[in-house]
PDB file of C-alpha atoms in Angstrom:
ATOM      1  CA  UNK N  14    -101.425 -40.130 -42.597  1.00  0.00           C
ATOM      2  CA  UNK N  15    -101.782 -43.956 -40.997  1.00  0.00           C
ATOM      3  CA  UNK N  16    -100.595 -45.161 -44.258  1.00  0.00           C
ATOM      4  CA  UNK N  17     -97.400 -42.445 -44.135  1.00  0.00           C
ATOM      5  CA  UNK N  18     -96.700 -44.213 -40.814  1.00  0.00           C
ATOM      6  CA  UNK N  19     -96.375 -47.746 -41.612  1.00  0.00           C
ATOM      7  CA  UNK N  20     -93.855 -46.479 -44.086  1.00  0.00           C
ATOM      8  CA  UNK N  21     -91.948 -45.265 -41.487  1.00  0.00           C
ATOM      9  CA  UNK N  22     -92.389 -48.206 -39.119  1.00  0.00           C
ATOM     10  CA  UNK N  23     -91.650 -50.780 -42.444  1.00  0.00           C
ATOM     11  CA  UNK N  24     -88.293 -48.915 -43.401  1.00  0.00           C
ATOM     12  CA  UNK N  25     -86.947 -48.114 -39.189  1.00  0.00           C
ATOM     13  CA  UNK N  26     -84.404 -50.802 -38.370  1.00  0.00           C
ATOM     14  CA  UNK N  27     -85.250 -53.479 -35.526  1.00  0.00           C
ATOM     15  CA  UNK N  28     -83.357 -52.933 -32.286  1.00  0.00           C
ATOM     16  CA  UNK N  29     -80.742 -55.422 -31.653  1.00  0.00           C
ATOM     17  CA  UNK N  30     -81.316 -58.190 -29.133  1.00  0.00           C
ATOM     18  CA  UNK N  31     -80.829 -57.160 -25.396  1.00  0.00           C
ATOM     19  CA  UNK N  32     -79.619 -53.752 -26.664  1.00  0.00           C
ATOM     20  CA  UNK N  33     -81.500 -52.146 -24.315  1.00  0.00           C
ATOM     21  CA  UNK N  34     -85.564 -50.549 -24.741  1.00  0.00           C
ATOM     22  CA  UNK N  35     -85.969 -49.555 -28.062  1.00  0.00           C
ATOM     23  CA  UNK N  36     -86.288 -45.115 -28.714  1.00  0.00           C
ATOM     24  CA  UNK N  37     -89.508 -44.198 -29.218  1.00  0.00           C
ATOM     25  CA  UNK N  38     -90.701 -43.159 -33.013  1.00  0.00           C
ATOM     26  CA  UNK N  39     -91.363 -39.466 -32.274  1.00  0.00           C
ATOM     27  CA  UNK N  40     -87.676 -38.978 -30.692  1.00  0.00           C
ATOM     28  CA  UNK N  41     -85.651 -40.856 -33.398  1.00  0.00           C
ATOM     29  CA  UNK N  42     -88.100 -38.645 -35.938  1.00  0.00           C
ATOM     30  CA  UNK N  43     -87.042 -35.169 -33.970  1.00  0.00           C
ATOM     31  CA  UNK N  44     -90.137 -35.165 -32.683  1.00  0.00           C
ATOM     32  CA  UNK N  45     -92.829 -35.811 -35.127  1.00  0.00           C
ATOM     33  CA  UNK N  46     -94.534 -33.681 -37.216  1.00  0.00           C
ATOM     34  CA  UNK N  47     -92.081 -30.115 -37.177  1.00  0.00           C
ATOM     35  CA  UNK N  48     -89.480 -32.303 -35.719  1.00  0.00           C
ATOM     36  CA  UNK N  49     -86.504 -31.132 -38.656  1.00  0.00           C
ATOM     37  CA  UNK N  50     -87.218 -27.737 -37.081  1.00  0.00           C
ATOM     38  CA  UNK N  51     -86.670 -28.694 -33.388  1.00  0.00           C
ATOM     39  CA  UNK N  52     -83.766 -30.447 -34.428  1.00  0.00           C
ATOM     40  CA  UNK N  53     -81.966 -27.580 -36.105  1.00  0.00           C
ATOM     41  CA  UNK N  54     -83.033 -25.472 -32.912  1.00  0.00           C
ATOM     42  CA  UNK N  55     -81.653 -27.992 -30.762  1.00  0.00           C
ATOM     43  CA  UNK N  56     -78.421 -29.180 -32.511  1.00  0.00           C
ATOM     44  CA  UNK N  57     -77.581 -25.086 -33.060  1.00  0.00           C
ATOM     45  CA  UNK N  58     -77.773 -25.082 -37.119  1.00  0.00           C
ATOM     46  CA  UNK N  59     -80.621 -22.636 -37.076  1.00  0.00           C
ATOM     47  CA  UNK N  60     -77.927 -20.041 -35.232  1.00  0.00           C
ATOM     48  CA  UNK N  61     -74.788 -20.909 -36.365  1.00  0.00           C
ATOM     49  CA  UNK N  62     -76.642 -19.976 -40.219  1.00  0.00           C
ATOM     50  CA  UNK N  63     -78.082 -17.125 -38.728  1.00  0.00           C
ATOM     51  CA  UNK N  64     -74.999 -15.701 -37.337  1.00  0.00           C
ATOM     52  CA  UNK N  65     -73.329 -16.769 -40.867  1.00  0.00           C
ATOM     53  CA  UNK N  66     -76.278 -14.442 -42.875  1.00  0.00           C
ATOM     54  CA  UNK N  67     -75.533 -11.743 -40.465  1.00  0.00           C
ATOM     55  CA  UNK N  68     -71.417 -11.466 -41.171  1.00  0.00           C
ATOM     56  CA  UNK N  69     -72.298 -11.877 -45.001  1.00  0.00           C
ATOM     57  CA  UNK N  70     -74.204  -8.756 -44.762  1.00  0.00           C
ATOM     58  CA  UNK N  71     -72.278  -6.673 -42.360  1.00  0.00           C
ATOM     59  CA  UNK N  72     -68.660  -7.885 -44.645  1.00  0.00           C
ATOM     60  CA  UNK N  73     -70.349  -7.201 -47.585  1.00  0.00           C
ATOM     61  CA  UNK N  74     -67.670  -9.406 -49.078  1.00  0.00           C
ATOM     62  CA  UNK N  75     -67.203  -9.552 -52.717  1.00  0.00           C
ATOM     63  CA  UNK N  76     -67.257 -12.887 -53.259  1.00  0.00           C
ATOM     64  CA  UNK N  77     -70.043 -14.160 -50.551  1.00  0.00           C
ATOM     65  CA  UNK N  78     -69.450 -17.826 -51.086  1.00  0.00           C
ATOM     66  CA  UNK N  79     -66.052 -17.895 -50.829  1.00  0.00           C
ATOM     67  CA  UNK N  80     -66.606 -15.906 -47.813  1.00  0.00           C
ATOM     68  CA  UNK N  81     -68.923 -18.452 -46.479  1.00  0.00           C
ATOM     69  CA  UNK N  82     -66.831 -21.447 -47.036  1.00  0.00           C
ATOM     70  CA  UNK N  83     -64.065 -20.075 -45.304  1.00  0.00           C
ATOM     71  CA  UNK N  84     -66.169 -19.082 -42.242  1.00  0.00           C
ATOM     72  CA  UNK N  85     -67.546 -22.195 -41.716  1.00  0.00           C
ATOM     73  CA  UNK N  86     -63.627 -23.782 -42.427  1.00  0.00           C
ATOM     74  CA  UNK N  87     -62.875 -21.616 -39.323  1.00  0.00           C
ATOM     75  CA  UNK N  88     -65.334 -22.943 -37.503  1.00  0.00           C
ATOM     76  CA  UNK N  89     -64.508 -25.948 -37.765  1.00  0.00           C
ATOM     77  CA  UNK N  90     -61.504 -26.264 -37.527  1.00  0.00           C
ATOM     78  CA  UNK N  91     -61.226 -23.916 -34.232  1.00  0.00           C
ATOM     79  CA  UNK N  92     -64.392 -25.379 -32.530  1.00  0.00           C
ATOM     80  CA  UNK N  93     -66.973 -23.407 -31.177  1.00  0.00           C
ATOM     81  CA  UNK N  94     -66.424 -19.833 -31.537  1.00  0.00           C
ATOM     82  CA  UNK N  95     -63.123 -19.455 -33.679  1.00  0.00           C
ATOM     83  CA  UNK N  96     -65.192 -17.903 -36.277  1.00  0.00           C
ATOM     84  CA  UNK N  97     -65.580 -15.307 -33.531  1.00  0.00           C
ATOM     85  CA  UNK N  98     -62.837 -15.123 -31.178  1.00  0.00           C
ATOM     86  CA  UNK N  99     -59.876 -13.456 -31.814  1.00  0.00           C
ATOM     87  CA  UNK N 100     -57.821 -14.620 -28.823  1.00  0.00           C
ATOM     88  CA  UNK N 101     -58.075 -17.885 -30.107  1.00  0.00           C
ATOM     89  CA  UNK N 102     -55.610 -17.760 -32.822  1.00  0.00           C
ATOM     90  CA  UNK N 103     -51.999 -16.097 -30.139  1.00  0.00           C
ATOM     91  CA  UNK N 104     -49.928 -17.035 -32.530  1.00  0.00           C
ATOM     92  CA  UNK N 105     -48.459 -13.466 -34.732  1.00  0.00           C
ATOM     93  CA  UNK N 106     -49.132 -15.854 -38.251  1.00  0.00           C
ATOM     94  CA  UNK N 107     -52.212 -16.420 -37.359  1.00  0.00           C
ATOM     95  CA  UNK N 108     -53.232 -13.195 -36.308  1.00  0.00           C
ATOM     96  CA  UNK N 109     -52.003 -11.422 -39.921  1.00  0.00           C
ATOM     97  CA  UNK N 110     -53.637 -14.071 -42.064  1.00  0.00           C
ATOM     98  CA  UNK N 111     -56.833 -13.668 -40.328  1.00  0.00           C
ATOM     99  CA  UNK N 112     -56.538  -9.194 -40.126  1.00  0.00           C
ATOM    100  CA  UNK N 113     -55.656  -9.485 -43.750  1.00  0.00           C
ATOM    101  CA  UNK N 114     -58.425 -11.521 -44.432  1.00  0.00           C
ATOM    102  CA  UNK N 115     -60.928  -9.166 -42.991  1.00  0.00           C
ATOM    103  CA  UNK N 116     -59.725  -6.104 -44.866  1.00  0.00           C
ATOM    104  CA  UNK N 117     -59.309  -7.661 -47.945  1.00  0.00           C
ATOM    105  CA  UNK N 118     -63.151  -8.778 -47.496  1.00  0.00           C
ATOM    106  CA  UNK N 119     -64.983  -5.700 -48.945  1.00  0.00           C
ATOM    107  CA  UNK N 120     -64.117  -2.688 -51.297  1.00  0.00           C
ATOM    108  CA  UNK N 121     -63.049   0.116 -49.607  1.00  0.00           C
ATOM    109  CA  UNK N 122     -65.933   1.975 -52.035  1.00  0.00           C
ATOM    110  CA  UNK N 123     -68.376   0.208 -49.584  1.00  0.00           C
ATOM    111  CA  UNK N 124     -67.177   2.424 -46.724  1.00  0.00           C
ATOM    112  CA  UNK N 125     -69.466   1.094 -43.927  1.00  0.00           C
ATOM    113  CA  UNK N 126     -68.431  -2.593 -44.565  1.00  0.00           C
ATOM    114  CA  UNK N 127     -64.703  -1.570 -44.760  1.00  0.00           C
ATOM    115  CA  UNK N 128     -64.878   0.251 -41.753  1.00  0.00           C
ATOM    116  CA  UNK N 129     -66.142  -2.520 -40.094  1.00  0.00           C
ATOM    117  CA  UNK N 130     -63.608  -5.049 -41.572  1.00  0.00           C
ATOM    118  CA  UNK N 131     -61.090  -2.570 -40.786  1.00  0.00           C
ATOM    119  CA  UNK N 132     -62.044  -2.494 -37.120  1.00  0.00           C
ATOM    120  CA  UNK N 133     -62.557  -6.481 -36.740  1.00  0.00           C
ATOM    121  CA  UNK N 134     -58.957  -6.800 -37.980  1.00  0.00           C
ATOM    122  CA  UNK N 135     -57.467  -3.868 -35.625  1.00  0.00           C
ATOM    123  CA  UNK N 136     -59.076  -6.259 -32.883  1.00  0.00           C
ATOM    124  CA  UNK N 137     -57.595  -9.230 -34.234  1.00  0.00           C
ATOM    125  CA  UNK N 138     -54.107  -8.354 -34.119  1.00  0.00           C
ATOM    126  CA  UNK N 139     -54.668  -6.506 -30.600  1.00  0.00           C
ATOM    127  CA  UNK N 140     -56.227  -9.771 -29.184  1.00  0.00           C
ATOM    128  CA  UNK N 141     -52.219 -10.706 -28.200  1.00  0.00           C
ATOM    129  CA  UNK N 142     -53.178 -12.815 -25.141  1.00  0.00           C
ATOM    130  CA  UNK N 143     -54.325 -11.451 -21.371  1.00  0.00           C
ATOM    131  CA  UNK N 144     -52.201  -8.255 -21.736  1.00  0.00           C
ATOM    132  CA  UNK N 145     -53.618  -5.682 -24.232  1.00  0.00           C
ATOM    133  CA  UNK N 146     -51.920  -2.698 -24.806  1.00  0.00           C
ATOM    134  CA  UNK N 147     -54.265   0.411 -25.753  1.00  0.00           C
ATOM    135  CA  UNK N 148     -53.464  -0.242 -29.640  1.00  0.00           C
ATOM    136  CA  UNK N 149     -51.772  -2.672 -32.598  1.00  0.00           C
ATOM    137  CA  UNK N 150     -48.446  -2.835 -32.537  1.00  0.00           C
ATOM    138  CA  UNK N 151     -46.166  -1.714 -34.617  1.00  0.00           C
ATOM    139  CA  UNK N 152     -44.247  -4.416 -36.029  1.00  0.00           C
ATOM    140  CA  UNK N 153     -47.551  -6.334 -36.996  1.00  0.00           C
ATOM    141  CA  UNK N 154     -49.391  -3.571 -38.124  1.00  0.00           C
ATOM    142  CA  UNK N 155     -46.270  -2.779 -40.983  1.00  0.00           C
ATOM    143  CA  UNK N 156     -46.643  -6.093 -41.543  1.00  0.00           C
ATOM    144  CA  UNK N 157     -49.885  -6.245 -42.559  1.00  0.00           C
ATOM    145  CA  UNK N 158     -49.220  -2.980 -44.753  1.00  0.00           C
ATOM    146  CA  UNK N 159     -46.541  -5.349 -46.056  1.00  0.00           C
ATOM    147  CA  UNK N 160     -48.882  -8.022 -47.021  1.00  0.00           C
ATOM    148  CA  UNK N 161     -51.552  -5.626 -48.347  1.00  0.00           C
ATOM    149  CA  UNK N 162     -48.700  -4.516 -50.868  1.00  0.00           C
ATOM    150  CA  UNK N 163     -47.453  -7.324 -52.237  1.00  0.00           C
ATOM    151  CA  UNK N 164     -51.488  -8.136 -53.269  1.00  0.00           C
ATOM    152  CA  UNK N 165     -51.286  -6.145 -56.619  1.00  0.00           C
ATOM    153  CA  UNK N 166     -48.858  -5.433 -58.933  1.00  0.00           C
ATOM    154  CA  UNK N 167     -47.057  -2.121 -57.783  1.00  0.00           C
ATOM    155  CA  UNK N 168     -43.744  -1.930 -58.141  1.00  0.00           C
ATOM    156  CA  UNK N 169     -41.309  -2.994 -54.961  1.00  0.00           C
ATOM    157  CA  UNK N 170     -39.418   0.026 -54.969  1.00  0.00           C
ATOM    158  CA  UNK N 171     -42.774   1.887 -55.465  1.00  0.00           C
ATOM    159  CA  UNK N 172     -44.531  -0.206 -52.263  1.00  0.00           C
ATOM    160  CA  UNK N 173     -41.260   0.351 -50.360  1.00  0.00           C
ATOM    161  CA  UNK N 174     -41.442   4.345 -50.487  1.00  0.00           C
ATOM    162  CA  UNK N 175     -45.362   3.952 -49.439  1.00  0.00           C
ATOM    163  CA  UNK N 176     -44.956   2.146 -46.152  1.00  0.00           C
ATOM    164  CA  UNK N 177     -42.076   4.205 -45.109  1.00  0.00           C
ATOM    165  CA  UNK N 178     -44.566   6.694 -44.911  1.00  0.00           C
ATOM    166  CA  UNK N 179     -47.102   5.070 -43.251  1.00  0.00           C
ATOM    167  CA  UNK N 180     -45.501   2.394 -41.204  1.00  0.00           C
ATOM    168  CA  UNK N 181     -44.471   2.814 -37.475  1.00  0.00           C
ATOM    169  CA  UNK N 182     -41.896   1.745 -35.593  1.00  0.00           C
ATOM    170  CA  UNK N 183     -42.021  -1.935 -33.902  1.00  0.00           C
ATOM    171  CA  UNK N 184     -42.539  -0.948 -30.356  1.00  0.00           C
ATOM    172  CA  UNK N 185     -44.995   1.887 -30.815  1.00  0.00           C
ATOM    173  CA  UNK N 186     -48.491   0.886 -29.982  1.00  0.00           C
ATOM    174  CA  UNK N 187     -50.673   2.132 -33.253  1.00  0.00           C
ATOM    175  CA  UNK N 188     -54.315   3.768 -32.488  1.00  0.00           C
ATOM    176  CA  UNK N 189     -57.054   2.491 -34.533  1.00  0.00           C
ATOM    177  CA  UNK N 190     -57.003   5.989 -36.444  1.00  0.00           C
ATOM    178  CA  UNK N 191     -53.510   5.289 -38.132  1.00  0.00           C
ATOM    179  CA  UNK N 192     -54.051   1.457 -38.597  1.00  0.00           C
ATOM    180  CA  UNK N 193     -57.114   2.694 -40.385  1.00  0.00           C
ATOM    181  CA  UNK N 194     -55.373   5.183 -42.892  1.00  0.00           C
ATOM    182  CA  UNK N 195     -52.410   3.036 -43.254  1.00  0.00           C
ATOM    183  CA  UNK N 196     -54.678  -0.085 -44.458  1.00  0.00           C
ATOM    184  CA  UNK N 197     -56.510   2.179 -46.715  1.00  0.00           C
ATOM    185  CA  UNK N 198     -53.996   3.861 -48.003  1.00  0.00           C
ATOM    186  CA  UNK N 199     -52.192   0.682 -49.359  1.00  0.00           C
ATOM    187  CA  UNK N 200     -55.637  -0.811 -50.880  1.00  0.00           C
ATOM    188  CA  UNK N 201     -55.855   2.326 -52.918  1.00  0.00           C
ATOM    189  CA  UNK N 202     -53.153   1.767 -53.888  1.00  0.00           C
ATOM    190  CA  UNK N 203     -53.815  -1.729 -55.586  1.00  0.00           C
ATOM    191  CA  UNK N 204     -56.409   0.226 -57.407  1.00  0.00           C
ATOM    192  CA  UNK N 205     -54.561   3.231 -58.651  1.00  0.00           C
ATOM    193  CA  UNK N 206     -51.522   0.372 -60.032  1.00  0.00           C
ATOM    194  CA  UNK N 207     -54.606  -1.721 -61.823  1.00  0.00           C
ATOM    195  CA  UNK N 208     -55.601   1.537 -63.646  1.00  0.00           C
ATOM    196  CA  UNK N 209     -52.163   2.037 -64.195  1.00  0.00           C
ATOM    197  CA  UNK N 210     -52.266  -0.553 -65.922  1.00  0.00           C
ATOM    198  CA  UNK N 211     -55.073  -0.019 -67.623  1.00  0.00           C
ATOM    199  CA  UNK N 212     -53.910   3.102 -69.198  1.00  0.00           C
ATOM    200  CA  UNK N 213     -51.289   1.799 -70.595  1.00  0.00           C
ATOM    201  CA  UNK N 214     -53.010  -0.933 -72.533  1.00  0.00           C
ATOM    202  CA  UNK N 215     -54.778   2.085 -73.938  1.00  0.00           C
ATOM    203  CA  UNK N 216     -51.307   3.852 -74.800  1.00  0.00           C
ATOM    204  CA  UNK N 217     -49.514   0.836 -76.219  1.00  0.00           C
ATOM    205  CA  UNK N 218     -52.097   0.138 -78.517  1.00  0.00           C
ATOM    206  CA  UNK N 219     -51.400  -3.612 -77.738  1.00  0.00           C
ATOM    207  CA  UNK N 220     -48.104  -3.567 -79.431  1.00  0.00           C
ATOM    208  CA  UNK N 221     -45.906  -4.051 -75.955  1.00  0.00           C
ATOM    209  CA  UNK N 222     -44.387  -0.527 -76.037  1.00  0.00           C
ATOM    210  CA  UNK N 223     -45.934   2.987 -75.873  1.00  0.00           C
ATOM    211  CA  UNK N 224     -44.848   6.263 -77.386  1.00  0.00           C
ATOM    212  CA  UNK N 225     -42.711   8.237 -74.611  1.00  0.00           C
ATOM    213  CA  UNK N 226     -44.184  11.385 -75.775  1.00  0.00           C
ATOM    214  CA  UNK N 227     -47.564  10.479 -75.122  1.00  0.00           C
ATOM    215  CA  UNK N 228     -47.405   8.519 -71.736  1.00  0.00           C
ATOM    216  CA  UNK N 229     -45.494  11.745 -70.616  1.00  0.00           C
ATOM    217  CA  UNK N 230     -48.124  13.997 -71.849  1.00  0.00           C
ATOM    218  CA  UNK N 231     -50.368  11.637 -69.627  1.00  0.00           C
ATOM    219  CA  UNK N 232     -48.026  11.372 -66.660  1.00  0.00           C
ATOM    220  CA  UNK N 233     -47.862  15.242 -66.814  1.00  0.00           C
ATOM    221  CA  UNK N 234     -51.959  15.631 -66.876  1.00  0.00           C
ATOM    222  CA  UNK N 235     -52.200  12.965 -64.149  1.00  0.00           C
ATOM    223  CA  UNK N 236     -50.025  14.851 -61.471  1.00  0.00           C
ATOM    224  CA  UNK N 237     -52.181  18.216 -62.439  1.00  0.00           C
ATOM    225  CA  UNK N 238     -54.962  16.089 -61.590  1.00  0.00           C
ATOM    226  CA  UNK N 239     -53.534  15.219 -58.554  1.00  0.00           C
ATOM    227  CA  UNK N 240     -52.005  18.504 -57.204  1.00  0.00           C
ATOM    228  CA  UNK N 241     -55.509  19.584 -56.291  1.00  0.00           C
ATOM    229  CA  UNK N 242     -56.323  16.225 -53.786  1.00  0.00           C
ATOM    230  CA  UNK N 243     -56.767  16.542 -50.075  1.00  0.00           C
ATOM    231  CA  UNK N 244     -53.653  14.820 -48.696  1.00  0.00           C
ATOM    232  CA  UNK N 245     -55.815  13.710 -46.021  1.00  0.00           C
ATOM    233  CA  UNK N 246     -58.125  11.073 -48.153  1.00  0.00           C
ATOM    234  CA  UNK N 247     -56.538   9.023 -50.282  1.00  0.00           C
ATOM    235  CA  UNK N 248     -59.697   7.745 -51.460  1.00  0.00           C
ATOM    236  CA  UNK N 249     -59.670  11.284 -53.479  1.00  0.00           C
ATOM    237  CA  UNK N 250     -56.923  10.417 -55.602  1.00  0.00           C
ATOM    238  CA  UNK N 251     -58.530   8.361 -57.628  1.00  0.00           C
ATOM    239  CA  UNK N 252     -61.523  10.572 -57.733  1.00  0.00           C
ATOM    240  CA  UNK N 253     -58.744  12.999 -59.118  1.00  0.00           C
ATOM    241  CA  UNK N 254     -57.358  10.426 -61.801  1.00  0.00           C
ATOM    242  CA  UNK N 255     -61.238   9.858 -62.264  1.00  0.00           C
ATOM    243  CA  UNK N 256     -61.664  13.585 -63.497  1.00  0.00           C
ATOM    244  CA  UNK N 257     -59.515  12.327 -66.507  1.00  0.00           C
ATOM    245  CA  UNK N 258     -62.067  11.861 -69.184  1.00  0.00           C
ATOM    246  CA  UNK N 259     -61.180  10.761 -72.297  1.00  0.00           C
ATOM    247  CA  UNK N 260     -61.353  14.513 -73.771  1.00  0.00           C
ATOM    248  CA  UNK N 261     -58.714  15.933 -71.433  1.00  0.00           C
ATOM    249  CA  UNK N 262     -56.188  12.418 -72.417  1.00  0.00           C
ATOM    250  CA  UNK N 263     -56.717  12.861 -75.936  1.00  0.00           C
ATOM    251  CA  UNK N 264     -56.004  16.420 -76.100  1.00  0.00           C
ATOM    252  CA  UNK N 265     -52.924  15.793 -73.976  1.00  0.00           C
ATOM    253  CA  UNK N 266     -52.213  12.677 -76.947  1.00  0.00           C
ATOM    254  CA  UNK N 267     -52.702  14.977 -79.331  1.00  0.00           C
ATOM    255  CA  UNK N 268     -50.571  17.775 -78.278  1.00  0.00           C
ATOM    256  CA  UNK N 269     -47.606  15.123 -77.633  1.00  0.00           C
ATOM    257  CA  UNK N 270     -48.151  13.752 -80.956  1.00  0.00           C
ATOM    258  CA  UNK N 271     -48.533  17.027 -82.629  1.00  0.00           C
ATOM    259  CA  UNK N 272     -44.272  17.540 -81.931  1.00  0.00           C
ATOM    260  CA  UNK N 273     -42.865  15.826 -85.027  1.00  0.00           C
ATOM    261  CA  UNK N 274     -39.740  14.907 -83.277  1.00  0.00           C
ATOM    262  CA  UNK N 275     -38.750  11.028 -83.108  1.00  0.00           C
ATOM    263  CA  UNK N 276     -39.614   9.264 -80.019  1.00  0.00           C
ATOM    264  CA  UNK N 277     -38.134   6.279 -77.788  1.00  0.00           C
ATOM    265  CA  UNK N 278     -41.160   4.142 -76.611  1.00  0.00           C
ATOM    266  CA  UNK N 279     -41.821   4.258 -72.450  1.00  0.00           C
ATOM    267  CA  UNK N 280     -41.881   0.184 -71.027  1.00  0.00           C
ATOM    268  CA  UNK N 281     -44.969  -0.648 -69.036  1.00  0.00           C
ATOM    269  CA  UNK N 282     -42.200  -0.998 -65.916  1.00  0.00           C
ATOM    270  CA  UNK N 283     -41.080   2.722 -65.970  1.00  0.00           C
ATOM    271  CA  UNK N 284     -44.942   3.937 -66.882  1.00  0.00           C
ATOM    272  CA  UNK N 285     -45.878   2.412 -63.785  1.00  0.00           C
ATOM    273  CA  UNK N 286     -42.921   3.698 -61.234  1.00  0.00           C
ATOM    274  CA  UNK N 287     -43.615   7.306 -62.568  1.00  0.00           C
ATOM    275  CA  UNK N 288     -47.227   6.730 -62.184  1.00  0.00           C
ATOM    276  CA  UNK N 289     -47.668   5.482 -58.862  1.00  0.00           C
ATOM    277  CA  UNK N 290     -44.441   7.659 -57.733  1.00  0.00           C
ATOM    278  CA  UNK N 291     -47.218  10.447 -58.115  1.00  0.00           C
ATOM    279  CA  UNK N 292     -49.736   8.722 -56.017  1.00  0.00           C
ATOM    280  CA  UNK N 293     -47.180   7.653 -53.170  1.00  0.00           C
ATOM    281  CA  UNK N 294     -45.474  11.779 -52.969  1.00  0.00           C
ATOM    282  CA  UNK N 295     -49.461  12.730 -52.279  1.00  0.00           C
ATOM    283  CA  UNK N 296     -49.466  10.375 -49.116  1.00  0.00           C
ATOM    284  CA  UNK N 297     -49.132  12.025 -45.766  1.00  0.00           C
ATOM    285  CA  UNK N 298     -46.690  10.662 -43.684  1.00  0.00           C
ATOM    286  CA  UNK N 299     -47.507   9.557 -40.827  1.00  0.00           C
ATOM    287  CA  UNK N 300     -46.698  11.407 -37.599  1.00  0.00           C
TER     288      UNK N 300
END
């Protein structure tokens, strides 16, 4: 231990001449033995990495890194609190990058972190400066729904139909319930389009262009699938689609193929408008 600190007395600089009484060893350590501890504590690390750890796990974001990185950006950036504080960031741009972030941070699957995400951004784009109105409103919430959209790969005219079902109009303050069902509506959506896609790789075969019979034959099984969903959840249309195992597809295949009638080919383009036409004439409008 002596010998440990003459090491440390050898390697500390000397104080500059008439620079005043030199610090004493245990301060400019952090206090001795357990002084990297006490210096955490005191310079706020040990919270600000605490409060970090406790947004990873009530996000649950997919990517928790990324999710970090950008958290402590925000910090930084906005100075103490911006991380945390939505009235911080007035400004409408600011206030849809940071909602969309939120929602975009866990899968809706994970329904508790969702709802959570969901909320944190309902309070971001409410925090409009010192007068609150009792909800979102309306032109910044169909924004958002906007945003959301153009995220995947669904067709424009297809996105278009959605949100005029679920948007509201620009002076109408939103309640939490509708901002809720709108945001989750258009994420399932992203997810029905990507297995959209999906099953069409399967139908093309990998040549580029897919027998009309067949993706018909599978467009027709789909919307049987989804004439039994609960309007209500659109979570449940893709537990519908989901009910499609590869028995029921192939026997629908099969019949289609079974016609011995020449056949145009289907584009991926018009597969997907038909496809997620279904899944946007399920939506309930909202009221």
């Amino acid at each position: 231990m002596a010998a440990y600190e003459k090491r440390r007395a050898a390697a500390a600089p000397a104080p500059a001449v008439g620079s005043g009484p030199a610090e004493p060893l245990g301060a400019a350590a952090g206090g001795g033995p357990g002084g990297e501890a006490e210096f955490l504590l005191r310079s706020g690390v040990t919270a600000m990495v605490r409060e970090a750890l406790l947004k990873v796990l009530e996000a649950r974001p997919e990517e928790p890194v990324s999710f970090l990185a950008d958290y402590f950006e925000r910090l930084v950036l906005g100075g103490p609190g911006a991380a945390e504080t939505a009235a911080e960031l007035p400004a409408p741009p600011q206030r849809l990058a940071r909602a969309l972030w939120y929602v975009r941070l866990a899968h809706h699957s994970h329904r508790t972190a969702f709802n959570n995400n969901i909320s944190t951004a309902y309070e971001v784009l409410g925090a409009s400066g010192r007068r609150r109105r009792p909800g979102v409103d309306g032109r910044l919430y169909s924004e958002l729904l906007r945003r959301i959209c153009q995220l995947g790969a669904a067709p424009q005219e297809v996105s278009g139909a959605l949100l005029r079902r679920v948007q509201c109009r620009d002076h109408e303050a939103v309640p939490f319930d509708v901002f809720r069902y709108g945001v989750l509506t258009c994420s399932v959506l992203l997810e029905f389009v990507a297995k959209a896609h999906a099953l069409y790789d399967v139908l093309d075969g990998g040549t580029g262009a897919a027998d009309k019979r067949v993706c018909q034959a599978v467009l027709r099984t789909l919307e049987e699938a989804l004439g039994g969903g609960d309007c209500s959840v659109p979570v449940r249309y893709l537990e519908a689609g989901s009910k499609l195992g590869p028995d029921c597809l192939a026997l629908a295949m099969d019949r289609a193929l079974q016609e011995r009638k020449l056949s145009a080919s289907m584009s991926r383009e018009e597969f997907l408008k038909k496809a997620t036409a279904l899944f946007v004439a399920k939506v309930k409008p909202v009221d």
